[in-house]
Coordinates of C-alpha atoms and ligand atoms in Angstrom, one line a residue:
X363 CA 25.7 -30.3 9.8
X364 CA 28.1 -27.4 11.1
X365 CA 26.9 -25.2 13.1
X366 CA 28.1 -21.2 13.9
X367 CA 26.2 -18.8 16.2
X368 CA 25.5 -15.6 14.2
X369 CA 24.1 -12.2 15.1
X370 CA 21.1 -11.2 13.3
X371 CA 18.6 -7.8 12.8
X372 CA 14.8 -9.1 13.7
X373 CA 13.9 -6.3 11.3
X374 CA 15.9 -6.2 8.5
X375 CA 18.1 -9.9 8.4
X376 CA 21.5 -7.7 8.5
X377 CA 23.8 -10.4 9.7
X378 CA 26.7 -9.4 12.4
X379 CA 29.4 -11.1 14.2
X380 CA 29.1 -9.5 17.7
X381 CA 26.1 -8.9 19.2
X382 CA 25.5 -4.8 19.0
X383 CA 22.5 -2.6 20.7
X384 CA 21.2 -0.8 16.8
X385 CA 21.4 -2.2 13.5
X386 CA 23.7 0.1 11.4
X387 CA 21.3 -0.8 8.2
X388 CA 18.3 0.3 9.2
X389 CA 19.1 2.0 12.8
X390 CA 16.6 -0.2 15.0
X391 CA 17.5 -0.7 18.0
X392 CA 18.1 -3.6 20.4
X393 CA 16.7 -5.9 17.5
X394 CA 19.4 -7.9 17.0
X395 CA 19.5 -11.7 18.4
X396 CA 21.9 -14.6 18.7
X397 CA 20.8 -17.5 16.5
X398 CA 22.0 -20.5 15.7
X399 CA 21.8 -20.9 12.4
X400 CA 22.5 -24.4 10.6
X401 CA 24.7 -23.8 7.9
X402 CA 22.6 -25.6 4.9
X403 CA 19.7 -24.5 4.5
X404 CA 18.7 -27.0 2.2
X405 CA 18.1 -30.5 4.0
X406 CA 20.5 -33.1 3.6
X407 CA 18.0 -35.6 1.5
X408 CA 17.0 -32.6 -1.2
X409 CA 20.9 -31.5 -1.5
X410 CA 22.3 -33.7 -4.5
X411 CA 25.0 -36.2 -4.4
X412 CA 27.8 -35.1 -6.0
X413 CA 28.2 -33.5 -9.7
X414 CA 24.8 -31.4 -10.8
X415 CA 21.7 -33.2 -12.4
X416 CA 21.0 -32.7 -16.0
X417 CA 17.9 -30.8 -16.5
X418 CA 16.0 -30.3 -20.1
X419 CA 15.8 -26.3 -21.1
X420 CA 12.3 -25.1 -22.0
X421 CA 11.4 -22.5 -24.7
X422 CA 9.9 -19.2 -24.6
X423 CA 6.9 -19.8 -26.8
X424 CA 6.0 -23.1 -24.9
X425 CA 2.4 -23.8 -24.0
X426 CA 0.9 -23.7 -20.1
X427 CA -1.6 -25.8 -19.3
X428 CA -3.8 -24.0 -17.7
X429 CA -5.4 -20.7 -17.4
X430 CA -2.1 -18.2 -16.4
X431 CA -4.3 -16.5 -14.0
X432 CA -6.7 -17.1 -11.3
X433 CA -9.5 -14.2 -10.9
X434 CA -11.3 -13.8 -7.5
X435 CA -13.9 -12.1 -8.7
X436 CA -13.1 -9.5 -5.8
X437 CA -12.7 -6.2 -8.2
X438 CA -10.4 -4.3 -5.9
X439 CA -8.1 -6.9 -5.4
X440 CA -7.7 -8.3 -8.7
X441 CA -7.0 -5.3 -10.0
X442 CA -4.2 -4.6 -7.5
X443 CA -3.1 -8.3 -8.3
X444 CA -2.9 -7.3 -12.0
X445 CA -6.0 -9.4 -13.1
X446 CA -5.3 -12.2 -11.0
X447 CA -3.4 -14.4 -9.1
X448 CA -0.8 -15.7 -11.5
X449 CA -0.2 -19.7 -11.2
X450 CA 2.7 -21.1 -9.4
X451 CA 3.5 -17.4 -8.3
X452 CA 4.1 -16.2 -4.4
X453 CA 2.6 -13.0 -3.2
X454 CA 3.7 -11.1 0.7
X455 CA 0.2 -9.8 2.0
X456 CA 1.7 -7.2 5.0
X457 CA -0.1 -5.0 7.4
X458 CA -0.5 -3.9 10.9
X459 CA -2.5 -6.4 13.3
X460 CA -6.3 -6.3 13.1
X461 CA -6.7 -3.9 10.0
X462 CA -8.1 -7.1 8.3
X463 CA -5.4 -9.5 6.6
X464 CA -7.3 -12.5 7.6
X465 CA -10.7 -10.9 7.0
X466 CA -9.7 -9.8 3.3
X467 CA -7.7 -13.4 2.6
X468 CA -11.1 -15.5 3.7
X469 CA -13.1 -13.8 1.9
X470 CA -10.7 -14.0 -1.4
X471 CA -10.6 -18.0 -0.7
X472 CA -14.5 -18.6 -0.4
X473 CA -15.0 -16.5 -3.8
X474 CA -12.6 -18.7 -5.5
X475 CA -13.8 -21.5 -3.3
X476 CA -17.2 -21.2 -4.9
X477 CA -16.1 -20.7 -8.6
X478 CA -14.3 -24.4 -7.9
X479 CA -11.3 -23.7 -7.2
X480 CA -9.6 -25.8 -4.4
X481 CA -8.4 -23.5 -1.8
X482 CA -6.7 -24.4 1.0
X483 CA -6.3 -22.3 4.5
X484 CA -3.9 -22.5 7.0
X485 CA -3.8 -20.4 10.0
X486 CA -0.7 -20.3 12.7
X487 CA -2.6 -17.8 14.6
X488 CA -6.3 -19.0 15.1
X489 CA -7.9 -21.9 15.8
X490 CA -10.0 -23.7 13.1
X491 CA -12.5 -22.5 15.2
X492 CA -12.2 -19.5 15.1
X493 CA -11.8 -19.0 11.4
X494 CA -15.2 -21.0 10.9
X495 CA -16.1 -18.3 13.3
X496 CA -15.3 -15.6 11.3
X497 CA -16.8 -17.0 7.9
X498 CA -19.9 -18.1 9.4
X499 CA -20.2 -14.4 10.7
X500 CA -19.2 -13.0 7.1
X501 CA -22.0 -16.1 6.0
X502 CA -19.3 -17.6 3.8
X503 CA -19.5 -20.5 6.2
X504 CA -20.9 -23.0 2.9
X505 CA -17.8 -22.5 0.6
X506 CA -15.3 -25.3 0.1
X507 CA -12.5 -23.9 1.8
X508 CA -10.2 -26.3 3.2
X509 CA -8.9 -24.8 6.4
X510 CA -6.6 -26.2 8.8
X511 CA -4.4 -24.7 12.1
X512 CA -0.9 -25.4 11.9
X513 CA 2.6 -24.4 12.0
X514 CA 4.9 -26.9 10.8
X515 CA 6.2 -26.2 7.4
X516 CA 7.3 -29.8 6.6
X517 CA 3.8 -31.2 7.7
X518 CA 2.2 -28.2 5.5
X519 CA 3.9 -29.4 2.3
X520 CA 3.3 -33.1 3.2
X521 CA -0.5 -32.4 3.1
X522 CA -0.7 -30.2 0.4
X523 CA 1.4 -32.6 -1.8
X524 CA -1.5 -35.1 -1.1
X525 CA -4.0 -35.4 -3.6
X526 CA -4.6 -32.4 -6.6
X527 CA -2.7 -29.3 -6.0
X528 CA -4.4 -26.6 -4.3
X529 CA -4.8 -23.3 -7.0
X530 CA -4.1 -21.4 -3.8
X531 CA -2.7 -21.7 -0.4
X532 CA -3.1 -18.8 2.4
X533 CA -0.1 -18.7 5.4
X534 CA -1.7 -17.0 7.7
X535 CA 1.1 -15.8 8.9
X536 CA 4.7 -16.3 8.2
X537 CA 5.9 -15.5 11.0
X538 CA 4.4 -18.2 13.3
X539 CA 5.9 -21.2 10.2
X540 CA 8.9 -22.7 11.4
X541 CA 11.0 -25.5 9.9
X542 CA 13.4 -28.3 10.9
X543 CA 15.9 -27.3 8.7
X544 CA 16.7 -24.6 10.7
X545 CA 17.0 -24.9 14.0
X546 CA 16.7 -21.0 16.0
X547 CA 13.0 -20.2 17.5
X548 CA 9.8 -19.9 15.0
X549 CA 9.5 -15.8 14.4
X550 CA 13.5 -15.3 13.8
X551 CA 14.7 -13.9 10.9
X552 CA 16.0 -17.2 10.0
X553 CA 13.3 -19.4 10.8
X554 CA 11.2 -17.0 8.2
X555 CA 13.2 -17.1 5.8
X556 CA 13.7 -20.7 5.7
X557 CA 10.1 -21.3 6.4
X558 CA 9.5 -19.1 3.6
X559 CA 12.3 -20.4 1.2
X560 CA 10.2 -24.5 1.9
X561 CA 6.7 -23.1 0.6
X562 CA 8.3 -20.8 -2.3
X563 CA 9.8 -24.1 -3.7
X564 CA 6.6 -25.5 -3.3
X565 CA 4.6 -23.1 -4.9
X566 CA 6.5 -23.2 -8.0
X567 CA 6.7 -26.9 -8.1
X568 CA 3.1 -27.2 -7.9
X569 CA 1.8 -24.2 -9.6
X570 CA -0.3 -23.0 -6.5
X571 CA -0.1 -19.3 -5.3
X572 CA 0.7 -18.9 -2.1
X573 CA 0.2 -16.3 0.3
X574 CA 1.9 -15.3 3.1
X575 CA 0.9 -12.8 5.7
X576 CA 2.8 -10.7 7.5
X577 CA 2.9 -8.4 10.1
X578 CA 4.5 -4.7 10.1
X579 CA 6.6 -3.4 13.2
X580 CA 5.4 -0.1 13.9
X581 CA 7.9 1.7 11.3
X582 CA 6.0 0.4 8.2
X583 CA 8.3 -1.9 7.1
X584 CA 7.7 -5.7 7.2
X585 CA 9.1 -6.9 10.3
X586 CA 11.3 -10.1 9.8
X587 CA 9.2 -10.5 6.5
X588 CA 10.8 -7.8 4.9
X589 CA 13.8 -10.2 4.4
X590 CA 11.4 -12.4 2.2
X591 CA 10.5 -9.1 -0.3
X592 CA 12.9 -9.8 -2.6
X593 CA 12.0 -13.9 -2.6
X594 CA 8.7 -13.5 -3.1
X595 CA 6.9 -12.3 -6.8
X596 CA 4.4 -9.7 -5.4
X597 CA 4.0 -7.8 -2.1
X598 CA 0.7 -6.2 -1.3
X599 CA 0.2 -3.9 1.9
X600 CA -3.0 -3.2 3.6
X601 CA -2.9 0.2 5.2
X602 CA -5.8 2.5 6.4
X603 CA -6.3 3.4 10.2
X604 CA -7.4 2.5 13.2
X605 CA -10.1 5.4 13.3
X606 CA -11.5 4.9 9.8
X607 CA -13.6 2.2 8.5
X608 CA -11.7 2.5 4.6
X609 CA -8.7 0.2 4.0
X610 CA -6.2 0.7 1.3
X611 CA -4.7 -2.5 -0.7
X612 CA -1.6 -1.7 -2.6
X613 CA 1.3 -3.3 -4.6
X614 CA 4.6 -2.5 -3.9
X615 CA 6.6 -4.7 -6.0
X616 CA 4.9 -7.0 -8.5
X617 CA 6.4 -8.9 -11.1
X618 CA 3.4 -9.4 -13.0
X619 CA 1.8 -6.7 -12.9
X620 CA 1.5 -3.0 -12.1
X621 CA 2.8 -1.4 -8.7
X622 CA 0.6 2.0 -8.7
X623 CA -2.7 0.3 -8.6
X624 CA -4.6 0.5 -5.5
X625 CA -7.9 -1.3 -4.3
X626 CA -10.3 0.5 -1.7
X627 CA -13.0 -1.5 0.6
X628 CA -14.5 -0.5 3.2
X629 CA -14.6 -2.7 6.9
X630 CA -18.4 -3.0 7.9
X631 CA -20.1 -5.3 10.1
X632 CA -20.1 -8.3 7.6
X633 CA -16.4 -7.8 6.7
X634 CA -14.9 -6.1 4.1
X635 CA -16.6 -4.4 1.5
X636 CA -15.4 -3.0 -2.1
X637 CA -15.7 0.8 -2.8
X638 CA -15.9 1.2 -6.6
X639 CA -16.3 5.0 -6.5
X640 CA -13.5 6.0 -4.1
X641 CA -13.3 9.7 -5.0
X642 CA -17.3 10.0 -3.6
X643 CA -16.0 8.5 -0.1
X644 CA -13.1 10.3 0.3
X645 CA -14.4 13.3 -0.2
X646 CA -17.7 12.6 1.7
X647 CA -16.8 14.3 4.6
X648 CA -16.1 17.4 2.9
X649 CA -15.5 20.7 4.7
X650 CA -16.9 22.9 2.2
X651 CA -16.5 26.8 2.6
X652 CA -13.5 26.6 5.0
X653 CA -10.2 28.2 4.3
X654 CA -7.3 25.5 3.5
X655 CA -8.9 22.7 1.9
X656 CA -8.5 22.1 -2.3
X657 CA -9.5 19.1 -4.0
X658 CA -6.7 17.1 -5.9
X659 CA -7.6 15.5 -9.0
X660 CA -5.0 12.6 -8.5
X661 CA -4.7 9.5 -10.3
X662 CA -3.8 5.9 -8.8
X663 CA -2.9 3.7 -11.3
X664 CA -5.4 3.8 -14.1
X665 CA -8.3 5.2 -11.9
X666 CA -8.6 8.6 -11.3
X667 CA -8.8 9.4 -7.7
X668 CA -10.2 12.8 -5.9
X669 CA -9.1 13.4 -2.5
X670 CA -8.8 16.6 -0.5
X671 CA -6.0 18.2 0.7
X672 CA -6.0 20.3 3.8
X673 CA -3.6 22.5 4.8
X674 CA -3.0 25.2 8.7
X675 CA -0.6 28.0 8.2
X676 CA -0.2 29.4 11.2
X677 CA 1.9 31.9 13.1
X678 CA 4.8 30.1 14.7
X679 CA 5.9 30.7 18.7
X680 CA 9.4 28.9 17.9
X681 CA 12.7 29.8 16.6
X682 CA 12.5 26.9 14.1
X683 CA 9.2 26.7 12.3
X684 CA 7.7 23.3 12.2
X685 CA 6.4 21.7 8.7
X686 CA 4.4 18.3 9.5
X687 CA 3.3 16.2 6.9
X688 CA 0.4 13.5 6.5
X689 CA 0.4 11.5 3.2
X690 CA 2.4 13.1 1.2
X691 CA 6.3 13.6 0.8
X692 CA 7.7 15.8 3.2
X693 CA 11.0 17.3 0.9
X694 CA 7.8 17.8 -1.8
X695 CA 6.1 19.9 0.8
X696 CA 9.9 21.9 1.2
X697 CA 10.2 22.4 -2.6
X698 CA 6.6 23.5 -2.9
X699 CA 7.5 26.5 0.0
X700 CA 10.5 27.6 -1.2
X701 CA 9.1 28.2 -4.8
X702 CA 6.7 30.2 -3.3
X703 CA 9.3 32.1 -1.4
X704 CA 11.2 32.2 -4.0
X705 CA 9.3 33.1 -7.2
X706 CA 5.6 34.4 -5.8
X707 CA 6.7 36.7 -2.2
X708 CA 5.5 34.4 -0.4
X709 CA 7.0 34.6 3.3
X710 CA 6.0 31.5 5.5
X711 CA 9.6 31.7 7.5
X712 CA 7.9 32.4 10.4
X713 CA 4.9 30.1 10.1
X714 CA 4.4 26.6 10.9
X715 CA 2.9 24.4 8.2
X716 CA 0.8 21.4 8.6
X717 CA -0.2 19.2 5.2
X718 CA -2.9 16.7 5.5
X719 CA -4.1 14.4 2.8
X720 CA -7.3 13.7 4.0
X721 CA -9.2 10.0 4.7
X722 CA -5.4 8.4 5.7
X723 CA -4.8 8.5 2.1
X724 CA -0.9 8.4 0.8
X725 CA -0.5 10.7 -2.2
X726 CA 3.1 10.0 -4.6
X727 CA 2.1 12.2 -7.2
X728 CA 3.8 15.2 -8.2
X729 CA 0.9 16.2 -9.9
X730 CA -0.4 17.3 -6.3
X731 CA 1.7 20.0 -6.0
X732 CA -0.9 22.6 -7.5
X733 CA -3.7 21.6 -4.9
X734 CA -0.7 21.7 -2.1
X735 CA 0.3 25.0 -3.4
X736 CA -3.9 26.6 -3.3
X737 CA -4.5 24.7 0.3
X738 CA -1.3 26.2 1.6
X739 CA -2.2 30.0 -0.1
X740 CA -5.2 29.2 0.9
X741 CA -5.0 28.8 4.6
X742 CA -2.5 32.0 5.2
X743 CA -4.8 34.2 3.4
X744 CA -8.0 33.3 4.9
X745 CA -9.7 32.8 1.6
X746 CA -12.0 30.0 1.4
X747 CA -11.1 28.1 -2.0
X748 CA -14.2 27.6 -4.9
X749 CA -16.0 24.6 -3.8
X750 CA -16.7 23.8 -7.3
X751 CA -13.0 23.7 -8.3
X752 CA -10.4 20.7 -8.8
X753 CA -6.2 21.1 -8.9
X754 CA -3.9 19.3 -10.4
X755 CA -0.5 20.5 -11.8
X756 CA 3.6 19.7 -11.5
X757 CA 5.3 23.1 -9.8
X758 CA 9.1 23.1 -11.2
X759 CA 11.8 24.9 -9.3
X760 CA 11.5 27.8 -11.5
X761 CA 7.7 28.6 -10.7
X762 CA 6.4 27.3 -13.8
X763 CA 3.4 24.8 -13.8
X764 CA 3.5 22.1 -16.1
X765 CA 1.5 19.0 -17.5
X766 CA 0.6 15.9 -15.9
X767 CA -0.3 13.1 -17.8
X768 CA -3.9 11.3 -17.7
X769 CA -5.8 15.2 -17.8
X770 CA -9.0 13.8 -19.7
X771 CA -9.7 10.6 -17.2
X772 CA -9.0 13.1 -14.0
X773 CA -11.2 15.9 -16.0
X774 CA -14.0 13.4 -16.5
X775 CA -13.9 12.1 -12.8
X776 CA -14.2 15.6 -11.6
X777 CA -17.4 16.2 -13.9
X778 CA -18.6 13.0 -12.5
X779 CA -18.6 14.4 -8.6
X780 CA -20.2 17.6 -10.0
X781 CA -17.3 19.8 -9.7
X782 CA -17.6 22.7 -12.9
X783 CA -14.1 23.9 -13.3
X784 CA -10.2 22.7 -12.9
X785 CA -7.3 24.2 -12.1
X786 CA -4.6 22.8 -14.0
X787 CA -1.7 23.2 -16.6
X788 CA -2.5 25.2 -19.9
X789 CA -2.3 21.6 -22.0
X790 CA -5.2 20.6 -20.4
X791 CA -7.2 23.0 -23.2
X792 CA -5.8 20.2 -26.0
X793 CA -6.2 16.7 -24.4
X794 CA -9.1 16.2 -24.7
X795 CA -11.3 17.7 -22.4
X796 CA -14.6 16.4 -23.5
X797 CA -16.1 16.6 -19.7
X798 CA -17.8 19.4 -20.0
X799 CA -15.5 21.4 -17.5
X800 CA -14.4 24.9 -17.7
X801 CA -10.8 25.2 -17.5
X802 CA -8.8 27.8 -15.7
X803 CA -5.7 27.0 -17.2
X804 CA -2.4 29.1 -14.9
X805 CA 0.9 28.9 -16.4
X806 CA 3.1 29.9 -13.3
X807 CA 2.1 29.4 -9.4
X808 CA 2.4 33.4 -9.2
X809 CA -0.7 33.4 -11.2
X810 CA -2.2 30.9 -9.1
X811 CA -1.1 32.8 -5.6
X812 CA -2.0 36.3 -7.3
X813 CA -5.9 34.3 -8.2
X814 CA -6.3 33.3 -4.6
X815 CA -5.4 36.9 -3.0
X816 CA -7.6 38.8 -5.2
X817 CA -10.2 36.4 -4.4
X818 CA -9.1 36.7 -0.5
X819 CA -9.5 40.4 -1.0
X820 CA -13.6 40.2 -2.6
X821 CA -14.1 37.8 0.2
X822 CA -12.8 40.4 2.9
X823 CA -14.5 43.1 1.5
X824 CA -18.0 41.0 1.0
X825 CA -17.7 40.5 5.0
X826 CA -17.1 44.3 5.9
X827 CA -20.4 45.1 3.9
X828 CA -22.3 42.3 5.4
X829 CA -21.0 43.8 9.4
X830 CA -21.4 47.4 8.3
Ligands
TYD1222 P1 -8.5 -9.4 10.9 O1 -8.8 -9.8 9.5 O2 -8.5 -10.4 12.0 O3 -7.1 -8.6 11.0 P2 -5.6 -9.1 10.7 O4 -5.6 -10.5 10.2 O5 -5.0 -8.1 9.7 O6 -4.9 -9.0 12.0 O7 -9.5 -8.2 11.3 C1 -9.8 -7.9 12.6 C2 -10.5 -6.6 12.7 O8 -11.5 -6.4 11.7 C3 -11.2 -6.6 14.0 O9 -10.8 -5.4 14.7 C4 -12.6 -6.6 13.7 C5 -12.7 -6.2 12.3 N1 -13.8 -6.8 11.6 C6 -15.0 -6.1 11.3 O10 -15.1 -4.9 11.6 N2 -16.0 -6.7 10.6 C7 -15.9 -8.0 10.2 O11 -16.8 -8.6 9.6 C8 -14.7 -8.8 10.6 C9 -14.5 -10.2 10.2 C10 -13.7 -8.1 11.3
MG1223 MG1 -5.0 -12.3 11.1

């Protein structure tokens, strides 16, 4: 088998001739690392002899077996799965250490486990030991879950070719797999890959979903695992932080299903737990009556989702104000200030902005742009926002504020948390609005701004009468 030494990106699998201090494609640094990599990847015994082999074409309306997709029973995650995990298909679980990858994934195998599933387990990281440990402590100690500790790719697929085929098999994690095919150190971008390119094959051989775990560097981005994204059919990230006890599951690519759905749990004492009402927890710790908060009436997926916004303009002591975001989109947040420079007099030149999207959440919506707008308004004029009130609107670069889709489902959650009034686009009077809410429908953001100033002006003058 030849062999050529090649330089390669632990982060993102760029391949380079000479060794070099940052990657050009995604600007690490000192990630790169000589390996050795064996030419085939493929071993010698699977490569065929010669001319191709003949193989029969299927057609589109034939028949599978068995059920398409296996359901957990776990409500937050089948739902991010797109109903289930789909047979023969490969899914990338990533996330930072300890936010609860393993926890999430043993608690997934003993519910299939105990609707008779088989379900097989293996760890690179822990001991059997300690996964026993674990599930005993979660008291899922009595499902069938066939668990083993091992590394070795080839002696993986040896035993799960032995007897039936597993419905699923958890890596926990892909990074400690290696293979002989290849032949640089377990954790290189190589060994991954071709650790990860052995147990794909198998997977769709077999019909088992496999999933792999893996960790994130502390960019975001899948660390040596982000070169298996585009193998694998679905990659699900776990996000939430450190501080909080609320985790976040969420598709990023899925080829069987949707990529805007999220599931929420919550990590208590006996492990993870689903939150079916997200919009009550996120907003639980409410600051009510305080300048610089609105609440968003978002949507994730097909659930509508309230979350609060918070937002500190302050007076800046630099030359070059600073705008800091926290999940949301940073040029959003620029667009969003310079229409209200722009088209409502707003001057914030000389004041520094700071966005939060409260609970650690990550907002993509454009629709957020309203509630941004009313936080930021907010906050510089001193005027506490209606507690009662929800936001939700698209701002366009010419001031106007226009439709979102979804208005009844985000109308009806708001009603649901006992809010009485939303303030959103104009359309919102036609879709339906059968929640009961009273609608203060503003065409531009001027109106919006002009709304919050009077208000900011009854407030100020409420406060002289009560000092007088
Ligand atoms: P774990 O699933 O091991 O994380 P990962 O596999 O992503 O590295 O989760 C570890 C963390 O979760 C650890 O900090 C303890 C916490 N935890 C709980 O709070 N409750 C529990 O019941 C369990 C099992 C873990
Ligand atoms: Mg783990």
């Amino acid at each position: 088998m030849a062999k050529r030494s090649s330089y390669i990106c632990q982060n993102c699998g760029t391949v380079y001739q000479r060794w070099q201090g940052k990657c050009d494609a995604c600007g690490e640094w000192n990630t790169i690392a000589e390996e050795t990599a064996a030419v085939a990847a493929v071993p010698a015994s699977q490569r065929s002899k010669g001319r191709g082999r003949v193989f029969a074409l299927e057609s589109l309306t034939g028949t599978t077996d068995e059920a398409p997709r296996l359901v957990s029973g776990i409500n937050e995650l089948d739902r991010v799965t797109g109903g289930g995990f789909v047979r023969g298909s490969v899914l990338l679980l990533g996330g930072d250490p300890g936010i609860g990858k393993s926890t999430l994934l043993i608690q997934a195998c003993a519910a299939l486990a105990l609707r008779n599933a088989r379900v097989v387990y293996i760890s690179g990281e822990e001991a059997a030991a300690q996964v026993r440990l674990r599930a005993e402590r979660l008291g899922l100690a009595d499902a069938p879950v066939e668990l083993a500790s091992e590394t070795s790719v080839e002696d993986i697929l040896a035993t799960l070719q032995h007897g039936p085929s597993p419905r699923l098999v958890i890596i926990d994690s892909i990074q400690t797999m290696w293979t002989d095919t290849v032949e640089s150190a377990p954790g290189t971008v190589t060994q991954v890959r071709g650790s990860a390119q052995a147990l794909i094959r198998h997977a769709k051989r077999s019909g088992s979903t496999v999933i792999l775990v893996g960790h994130v560097t502390k960019d975001g981005q899948i660390a040596g695992p982000r070169v298996v994204e585009h193998m694998v059919d679905a990659v699900l990230s776990f996000e939430g932080d450190g501080a909080r006890d609320f985790r976040v599951l969420r598709g990023v690519k899925n080829r069987f299903g949707p990529t805007d759905e999220i599931g929420v749990f919550e990590m208590t004492g006996l492990g993870l737990r689903e939150v079916s009402n997200p919009s009550a927890l996120f907003l639980s710790e409410r600051d009510l009556g305080s300048p610089g908060t609105a609440v968003f009436g978002g949507m994730e997926g097909t659930r509508p989702l309230l979350v609060e916004i918070q937002a500190l303009v302050a007076p800046t002591s630099l030359g070059t104000p600073r705008r800091a975001v926290v999940g949301w989109d940073s040029s959003r947040l620029s667009m969003v200030l310079a229409v209200l420079e722009t088209h409502c007099g707003v001057r914030l030149g000389s004041h520094d902005v700071y966005l939060n999207v409260a609970g650690g959440l990550r907002i993509q919506e454009p629709a957020a742009d309203l509630a941004v707008a009313a936080a930021l308004i907010s906050s510089l004029t001193g005027a506490a926002l209606p507690a009662d009130a929800v936001y939700f609107g698209e701002v366009s670069l010419s001031g106007s504020v226009r439709p979102v889709a979804h208005m009844g489902a985000r109308l009806k959650e708001a009603a649901k948390l006992g809010f009485k009034r939303a303030v959103c686009p104009a359309a919102g009077n036609e879709s339906g609005n059968d929640s009961g809410l009273r609608i203060d429908a503003v065409a531009s953001l001027a109106t919006l701004v002009a709304d919050i100033a009077a208000s900011s002006e009854g407030q100020k003058r409420k406060t002289v009468k009560v000092s007088q």
